[in-house]
Coordinates of C-alpha atoms in Angstrom, one line a residue:
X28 CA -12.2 -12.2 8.3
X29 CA -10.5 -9.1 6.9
X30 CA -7.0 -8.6 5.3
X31 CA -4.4 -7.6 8.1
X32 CA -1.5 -5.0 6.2
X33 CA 1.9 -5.8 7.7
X34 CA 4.9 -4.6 7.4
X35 CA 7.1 -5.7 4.6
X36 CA 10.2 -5.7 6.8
X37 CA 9.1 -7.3 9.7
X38 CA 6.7 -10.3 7.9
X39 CA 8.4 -13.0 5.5
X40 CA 4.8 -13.6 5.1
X41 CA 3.4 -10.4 4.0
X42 CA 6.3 -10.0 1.8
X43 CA 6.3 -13.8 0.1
X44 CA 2.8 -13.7 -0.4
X45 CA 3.2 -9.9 -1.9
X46 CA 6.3 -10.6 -4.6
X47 CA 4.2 -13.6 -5.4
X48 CA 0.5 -11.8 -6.1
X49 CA 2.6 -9.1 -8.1
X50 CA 4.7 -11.3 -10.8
X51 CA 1.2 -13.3 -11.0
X52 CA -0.7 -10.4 -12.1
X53 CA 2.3 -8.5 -13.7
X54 CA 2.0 -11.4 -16.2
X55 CA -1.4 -12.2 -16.4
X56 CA -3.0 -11.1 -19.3
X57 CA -6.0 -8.7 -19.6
X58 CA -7.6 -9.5 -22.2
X59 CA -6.7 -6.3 -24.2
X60 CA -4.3 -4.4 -26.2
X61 CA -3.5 -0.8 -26.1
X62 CA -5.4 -0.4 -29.7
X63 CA -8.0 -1.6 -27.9
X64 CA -7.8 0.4 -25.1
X65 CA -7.7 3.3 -27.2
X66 CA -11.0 2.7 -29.1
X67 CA -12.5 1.8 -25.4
X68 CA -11.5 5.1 -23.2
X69 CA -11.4 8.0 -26.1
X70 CA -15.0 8.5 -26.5
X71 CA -15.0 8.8 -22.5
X72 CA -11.9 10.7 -22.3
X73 CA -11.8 13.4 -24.9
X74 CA -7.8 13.9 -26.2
X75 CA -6.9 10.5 -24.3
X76 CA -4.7 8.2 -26.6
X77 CA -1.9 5.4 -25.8
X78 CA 0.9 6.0 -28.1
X79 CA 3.3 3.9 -29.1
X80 CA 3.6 0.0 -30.3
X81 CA 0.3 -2.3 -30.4
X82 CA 0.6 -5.1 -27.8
X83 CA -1.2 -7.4 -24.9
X84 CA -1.4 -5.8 -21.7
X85 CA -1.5 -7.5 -18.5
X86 CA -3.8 -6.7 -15.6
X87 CA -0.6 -5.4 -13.5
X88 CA -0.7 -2.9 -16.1
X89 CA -4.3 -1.9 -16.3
X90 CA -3.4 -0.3 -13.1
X91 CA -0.8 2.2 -14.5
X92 CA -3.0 3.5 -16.8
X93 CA -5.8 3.7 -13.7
X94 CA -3.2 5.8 -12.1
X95 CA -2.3 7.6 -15.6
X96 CA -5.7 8.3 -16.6
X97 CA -6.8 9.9 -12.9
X98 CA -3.5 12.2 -13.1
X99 CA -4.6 13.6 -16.4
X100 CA -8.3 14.5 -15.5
X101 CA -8.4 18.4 -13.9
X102 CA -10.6 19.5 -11.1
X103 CA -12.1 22.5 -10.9
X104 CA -11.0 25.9 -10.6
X105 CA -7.6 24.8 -11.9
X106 CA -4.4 24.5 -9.4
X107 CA -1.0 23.3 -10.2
X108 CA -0.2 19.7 -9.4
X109 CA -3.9 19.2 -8.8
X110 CA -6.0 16.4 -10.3
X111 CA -8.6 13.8 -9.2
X112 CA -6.2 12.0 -7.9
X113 CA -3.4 14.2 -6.1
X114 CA -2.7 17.3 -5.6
X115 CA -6.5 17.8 -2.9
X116 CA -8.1 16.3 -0.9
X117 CA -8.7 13.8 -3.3
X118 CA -5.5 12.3 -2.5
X119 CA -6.4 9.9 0.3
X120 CA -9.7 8.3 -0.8
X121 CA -8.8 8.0 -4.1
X122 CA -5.6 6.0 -3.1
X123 CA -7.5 4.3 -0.7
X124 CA -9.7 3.0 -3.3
X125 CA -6.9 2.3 -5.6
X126 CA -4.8 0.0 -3.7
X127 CA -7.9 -1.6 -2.2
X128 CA -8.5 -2.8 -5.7
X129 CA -5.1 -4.0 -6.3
X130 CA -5.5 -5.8 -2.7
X131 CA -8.6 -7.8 -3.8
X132 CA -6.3 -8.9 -7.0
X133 CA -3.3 -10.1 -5.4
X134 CA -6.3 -12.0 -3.3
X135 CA -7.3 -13.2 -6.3
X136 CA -4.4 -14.6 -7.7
X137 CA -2.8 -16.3 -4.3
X138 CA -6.1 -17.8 -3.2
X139 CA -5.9 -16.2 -0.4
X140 CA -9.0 -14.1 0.6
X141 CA -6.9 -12.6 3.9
X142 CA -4.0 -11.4 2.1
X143 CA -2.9 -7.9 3.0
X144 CA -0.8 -5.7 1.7
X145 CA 2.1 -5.1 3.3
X146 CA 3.7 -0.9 4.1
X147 CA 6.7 -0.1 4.1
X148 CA 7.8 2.2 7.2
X149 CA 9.6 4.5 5.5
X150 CA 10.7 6.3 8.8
X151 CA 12.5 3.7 10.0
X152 CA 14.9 3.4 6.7
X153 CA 15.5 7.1 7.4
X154 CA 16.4 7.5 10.3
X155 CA 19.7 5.2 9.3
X156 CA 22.6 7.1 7.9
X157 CA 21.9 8.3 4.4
X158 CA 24.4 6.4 2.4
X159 CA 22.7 2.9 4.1
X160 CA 19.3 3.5 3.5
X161 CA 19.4 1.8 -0.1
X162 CA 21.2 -1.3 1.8
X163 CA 18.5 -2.0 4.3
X164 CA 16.7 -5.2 4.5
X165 CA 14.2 -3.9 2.0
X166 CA 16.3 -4.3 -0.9
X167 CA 18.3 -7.2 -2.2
X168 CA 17.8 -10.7 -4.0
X169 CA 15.3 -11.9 -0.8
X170 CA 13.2 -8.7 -1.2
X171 CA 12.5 -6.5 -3.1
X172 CA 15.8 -6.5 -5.9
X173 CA 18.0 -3.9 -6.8
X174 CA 18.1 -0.2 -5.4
X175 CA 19.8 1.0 -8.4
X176 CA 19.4 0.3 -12.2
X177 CA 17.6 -2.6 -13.8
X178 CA 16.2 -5.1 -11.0
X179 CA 17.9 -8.4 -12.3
X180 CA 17.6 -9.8 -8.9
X181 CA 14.6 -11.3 -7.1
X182 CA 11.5 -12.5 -7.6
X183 CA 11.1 -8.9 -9.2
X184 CA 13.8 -9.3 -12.3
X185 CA 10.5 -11.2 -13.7
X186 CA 8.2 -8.3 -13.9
X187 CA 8.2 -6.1 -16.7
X188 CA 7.2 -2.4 -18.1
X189 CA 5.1 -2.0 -20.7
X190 CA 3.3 1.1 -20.0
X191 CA 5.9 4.9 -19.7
X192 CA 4.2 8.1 -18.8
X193 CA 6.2 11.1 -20.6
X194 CA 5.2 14.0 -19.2
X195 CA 1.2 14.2 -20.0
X196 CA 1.7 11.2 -22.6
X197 CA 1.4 7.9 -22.1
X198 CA 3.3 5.2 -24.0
X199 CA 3.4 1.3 -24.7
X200 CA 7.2 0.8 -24.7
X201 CA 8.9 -2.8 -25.4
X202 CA 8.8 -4.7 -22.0
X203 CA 11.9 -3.9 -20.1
X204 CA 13.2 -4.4 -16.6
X205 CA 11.9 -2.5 -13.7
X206 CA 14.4 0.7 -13.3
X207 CA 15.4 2.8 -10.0
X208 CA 18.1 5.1 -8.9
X209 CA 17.6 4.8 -4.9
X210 CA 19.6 7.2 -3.4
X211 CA 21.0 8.8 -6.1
X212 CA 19.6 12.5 -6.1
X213 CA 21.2 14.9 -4.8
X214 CA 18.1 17.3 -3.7
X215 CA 16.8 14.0 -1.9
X216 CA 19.5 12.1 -0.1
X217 CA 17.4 10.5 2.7
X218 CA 14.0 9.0 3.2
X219 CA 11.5 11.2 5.8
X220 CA 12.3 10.2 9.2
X221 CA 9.7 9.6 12.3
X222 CA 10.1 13.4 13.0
X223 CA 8.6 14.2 10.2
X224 CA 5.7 11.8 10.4
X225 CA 5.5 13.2 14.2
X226 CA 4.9 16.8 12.5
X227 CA 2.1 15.4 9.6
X228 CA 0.5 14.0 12.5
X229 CA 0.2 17.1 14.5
X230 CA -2.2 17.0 17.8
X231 CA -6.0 19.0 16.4
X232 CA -4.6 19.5 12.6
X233 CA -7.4 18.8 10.2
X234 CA -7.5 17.1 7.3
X235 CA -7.5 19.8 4.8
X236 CA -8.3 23.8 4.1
X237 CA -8.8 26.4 1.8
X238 CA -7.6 26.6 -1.0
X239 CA -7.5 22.5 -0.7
X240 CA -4.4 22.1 -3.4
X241 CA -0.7 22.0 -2.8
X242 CA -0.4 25.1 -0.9
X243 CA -3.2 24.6 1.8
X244 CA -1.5 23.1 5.2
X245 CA -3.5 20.0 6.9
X246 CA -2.5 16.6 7.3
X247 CA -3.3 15.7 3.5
X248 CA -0.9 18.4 2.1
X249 CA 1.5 17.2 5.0
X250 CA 1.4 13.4 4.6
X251 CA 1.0 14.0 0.4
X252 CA 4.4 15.7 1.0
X253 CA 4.0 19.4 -0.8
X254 CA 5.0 21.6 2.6
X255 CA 8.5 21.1 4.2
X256 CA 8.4 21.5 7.3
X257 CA 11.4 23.0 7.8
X258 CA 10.5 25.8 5.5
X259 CA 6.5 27.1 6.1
X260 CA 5.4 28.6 3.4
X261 CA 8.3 28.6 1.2
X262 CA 9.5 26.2 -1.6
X263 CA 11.0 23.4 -0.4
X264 CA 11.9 20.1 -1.1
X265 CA 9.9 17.6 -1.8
X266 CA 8.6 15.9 1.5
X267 CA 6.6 12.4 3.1
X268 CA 4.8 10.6 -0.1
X269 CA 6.6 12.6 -2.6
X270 CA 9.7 12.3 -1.3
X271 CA 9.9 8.7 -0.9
X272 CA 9.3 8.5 -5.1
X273 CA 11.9 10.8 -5.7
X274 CA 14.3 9.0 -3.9
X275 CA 13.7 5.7 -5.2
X276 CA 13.9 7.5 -8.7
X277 CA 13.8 5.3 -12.3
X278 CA 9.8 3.9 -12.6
X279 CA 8.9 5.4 -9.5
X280 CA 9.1 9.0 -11.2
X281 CA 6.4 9.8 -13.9
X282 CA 3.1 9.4 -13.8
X283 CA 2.9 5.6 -14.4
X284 CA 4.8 5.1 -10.9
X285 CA 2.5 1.9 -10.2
X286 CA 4.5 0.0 -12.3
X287 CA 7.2 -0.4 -9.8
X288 CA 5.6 -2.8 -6.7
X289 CA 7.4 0.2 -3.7
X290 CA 4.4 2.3 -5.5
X291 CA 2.1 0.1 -3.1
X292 CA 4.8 -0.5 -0.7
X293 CA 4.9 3.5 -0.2
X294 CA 0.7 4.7 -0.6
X295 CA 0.3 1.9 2.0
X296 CA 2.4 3.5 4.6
X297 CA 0.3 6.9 3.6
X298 CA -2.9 5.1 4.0
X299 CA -1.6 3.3 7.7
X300 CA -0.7 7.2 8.6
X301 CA -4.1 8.6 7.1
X302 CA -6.1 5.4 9.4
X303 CA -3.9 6.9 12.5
X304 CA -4.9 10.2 11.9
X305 CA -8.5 9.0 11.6
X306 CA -8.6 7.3 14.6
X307 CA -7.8 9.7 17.0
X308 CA -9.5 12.5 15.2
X309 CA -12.6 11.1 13.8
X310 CA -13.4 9.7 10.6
X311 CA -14.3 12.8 8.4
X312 CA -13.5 14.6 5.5
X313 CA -13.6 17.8 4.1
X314 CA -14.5 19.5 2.0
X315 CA -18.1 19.4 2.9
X316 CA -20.8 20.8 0.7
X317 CA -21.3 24.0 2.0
X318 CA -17.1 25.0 2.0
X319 CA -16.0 27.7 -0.2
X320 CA -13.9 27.2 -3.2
X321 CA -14.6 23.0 -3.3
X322 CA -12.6 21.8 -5.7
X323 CA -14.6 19.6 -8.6
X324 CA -15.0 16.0 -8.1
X325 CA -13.3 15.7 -4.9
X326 CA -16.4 16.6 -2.6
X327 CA -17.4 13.7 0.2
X328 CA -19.9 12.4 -2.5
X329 CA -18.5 12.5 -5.7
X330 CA -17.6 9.5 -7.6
X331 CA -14.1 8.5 -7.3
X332 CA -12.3 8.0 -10.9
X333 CA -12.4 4.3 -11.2
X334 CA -11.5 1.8 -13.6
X335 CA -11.6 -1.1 -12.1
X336 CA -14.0 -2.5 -9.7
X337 CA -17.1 -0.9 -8.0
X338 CA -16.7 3.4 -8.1
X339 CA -17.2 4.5 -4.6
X340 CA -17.1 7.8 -3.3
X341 CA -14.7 9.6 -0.5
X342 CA -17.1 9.1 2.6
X343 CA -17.4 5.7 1.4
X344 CA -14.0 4.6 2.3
X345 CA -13.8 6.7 5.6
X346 CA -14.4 3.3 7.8
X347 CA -11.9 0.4 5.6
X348 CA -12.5 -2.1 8.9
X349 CA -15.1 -4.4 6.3
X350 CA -12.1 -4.5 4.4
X351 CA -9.1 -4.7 6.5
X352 CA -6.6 -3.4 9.0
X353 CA -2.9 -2.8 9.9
X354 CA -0.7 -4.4 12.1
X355 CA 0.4 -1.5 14.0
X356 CA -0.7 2.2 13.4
X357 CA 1.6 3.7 16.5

């Protein structure tokens, strides 16, 4: 049988076996140490070096510097904000892949060959009043721990961060609390609502367009959350994906966002949106091969950056039923 993704809110399950897989693997060690690390990846990745103090990492944090790594290699011709892992069409698969990986690990660690991870709706959260949203039942010494400042409270006041991406730097830091400010910036006072995941999934829009990077309107750009769609083809705030890790704040900021469990939490509710948009409108991609200005390394055949676990390509991850399914995609 395959994994079934539930909702985190709605499934004491889903959410018990979750905190449970995460501390596991947040404290199970890798095997390596960021000096090691560093002799491994620089010969592969030209520049690339882990600064600061020398330590163990675990396997929770092997993931952040997936995550890092992917955000710091460029795809061709150059945008801002794009990478081969955001930023394109990119975005999707290569998340896809990602927390299919760290699916198969918290599967690993529970024993439990059917556990899914769980999405958090998002929508739902925002459509309460602003000033409630970092009270709802996702937060809290049962769930997920604190909104604001150091988590100290929950199965989640065990985990700890070791990795800190600053700016295009990535450091190994003393192990500290998980940190977030939920709520707290002004720019961003509320989560996106179901009116805005009505609009990302807009009746014939396709997946992508020219010039496929953060100014090209389809449902990638829409769901990744660079166009606002209360201001077409203006700056705006930032919107969907992005705007639910601005809003949490703290870890869920730079670059090594995965260290904070709501990274999953949130890319899982992007994936249940992007498996909604794919079943009504077919399972493809673009762009294809013969589309003008393709970015680099983001084409339906071109090996997805991978760390850990088999690489696989876009197209490959079109059809995730061998793999597993959600609850609800209405």
């Amino acid at each position: 049988m395959t994994a079934v993704r539930a909702d985190i809110q709605t499934s004491d399950a889903a959410r018990e076996r979750f905190l449970a897989g995460v501390v596991a693997l947040n404290a199970e060690q890798s095997g390596y140490t960021t000096s090691q690390l560093n002799q491994l990846l620089s010969p592969s990745l030209p520049g690339f070096r882990l600064y600061g103090v020398d330590q163990p990492l675990t396997t929770w944090d092997l993931f952040v510097l997936w995550h890092f790594v992917a955000m710091q290699m460029p795809s061709s011709p150059q945008r801002p904000m794009r990478n081969l892992a955001h930023g394109g069409p990119i975005f999707l698969p290569w998340h896809r892949l990602f927390l299919l990986r760290l699916e198969q690990q918290i599967q690993r660690v529970t024993g439990d060959p059917e556990a899914g991870l769980p999405y958090w709706d998002w929508t739902v959260d925002g459509g309460l009043p602003a000033d409630q949203q970092h009270t709802s039942s996702l937060w809290g010494a049962a769930a997920l721990g604190d909104a604001r400042g150091d988590v100290v409270s929950g199965p989640l006041a065990a985990m700890r961060v070791r990795l800190m991406g600053y700016g295009t730097q990535l450091w190994s830091v003393a192990p500290r609390p998980l940190q977030r400010n939920a709520g707290t910036d002004t720019d961003v006072p509320g989560l996106p609502t179901a009116e805005d995941a009505k609009w990302a999934l807009e009746e014939g829009l396709g997946y992508d367009s020219a010039p496929w990077d953060v100014s090209s309107d389809g449902f990638r750009n829409r769901v990744e959350g660079w166009i606002d769609p209360r201001r077409i083809g203006q700056a705006g705030s930032p919107q969907m994906h992005n705007r639910v890790h601005v809003w949490v704040g703290g870890d869920m900021g730079p670059g090594s966002s995965p260290n904070d469990p709501l990274f999953y939490l949130n890319h899982c509710n992007v994936d249940r949106l992007w498996e909604a948009w794919l079943t009504r409108g077919g399972r493809v991609y673009s762009p294809g091969d013969g589309d003008d200005q393709r970015p680099s390394g983001q084409g339906p055949d071109d090996t997805m950056v991978t760390l850990l676990g088999e690489p696989l390509t876009p197209s490959q991850v079109l059809d995730a039923s061998a793999w597993y399914s959600y609850d609800s995609i209405a």
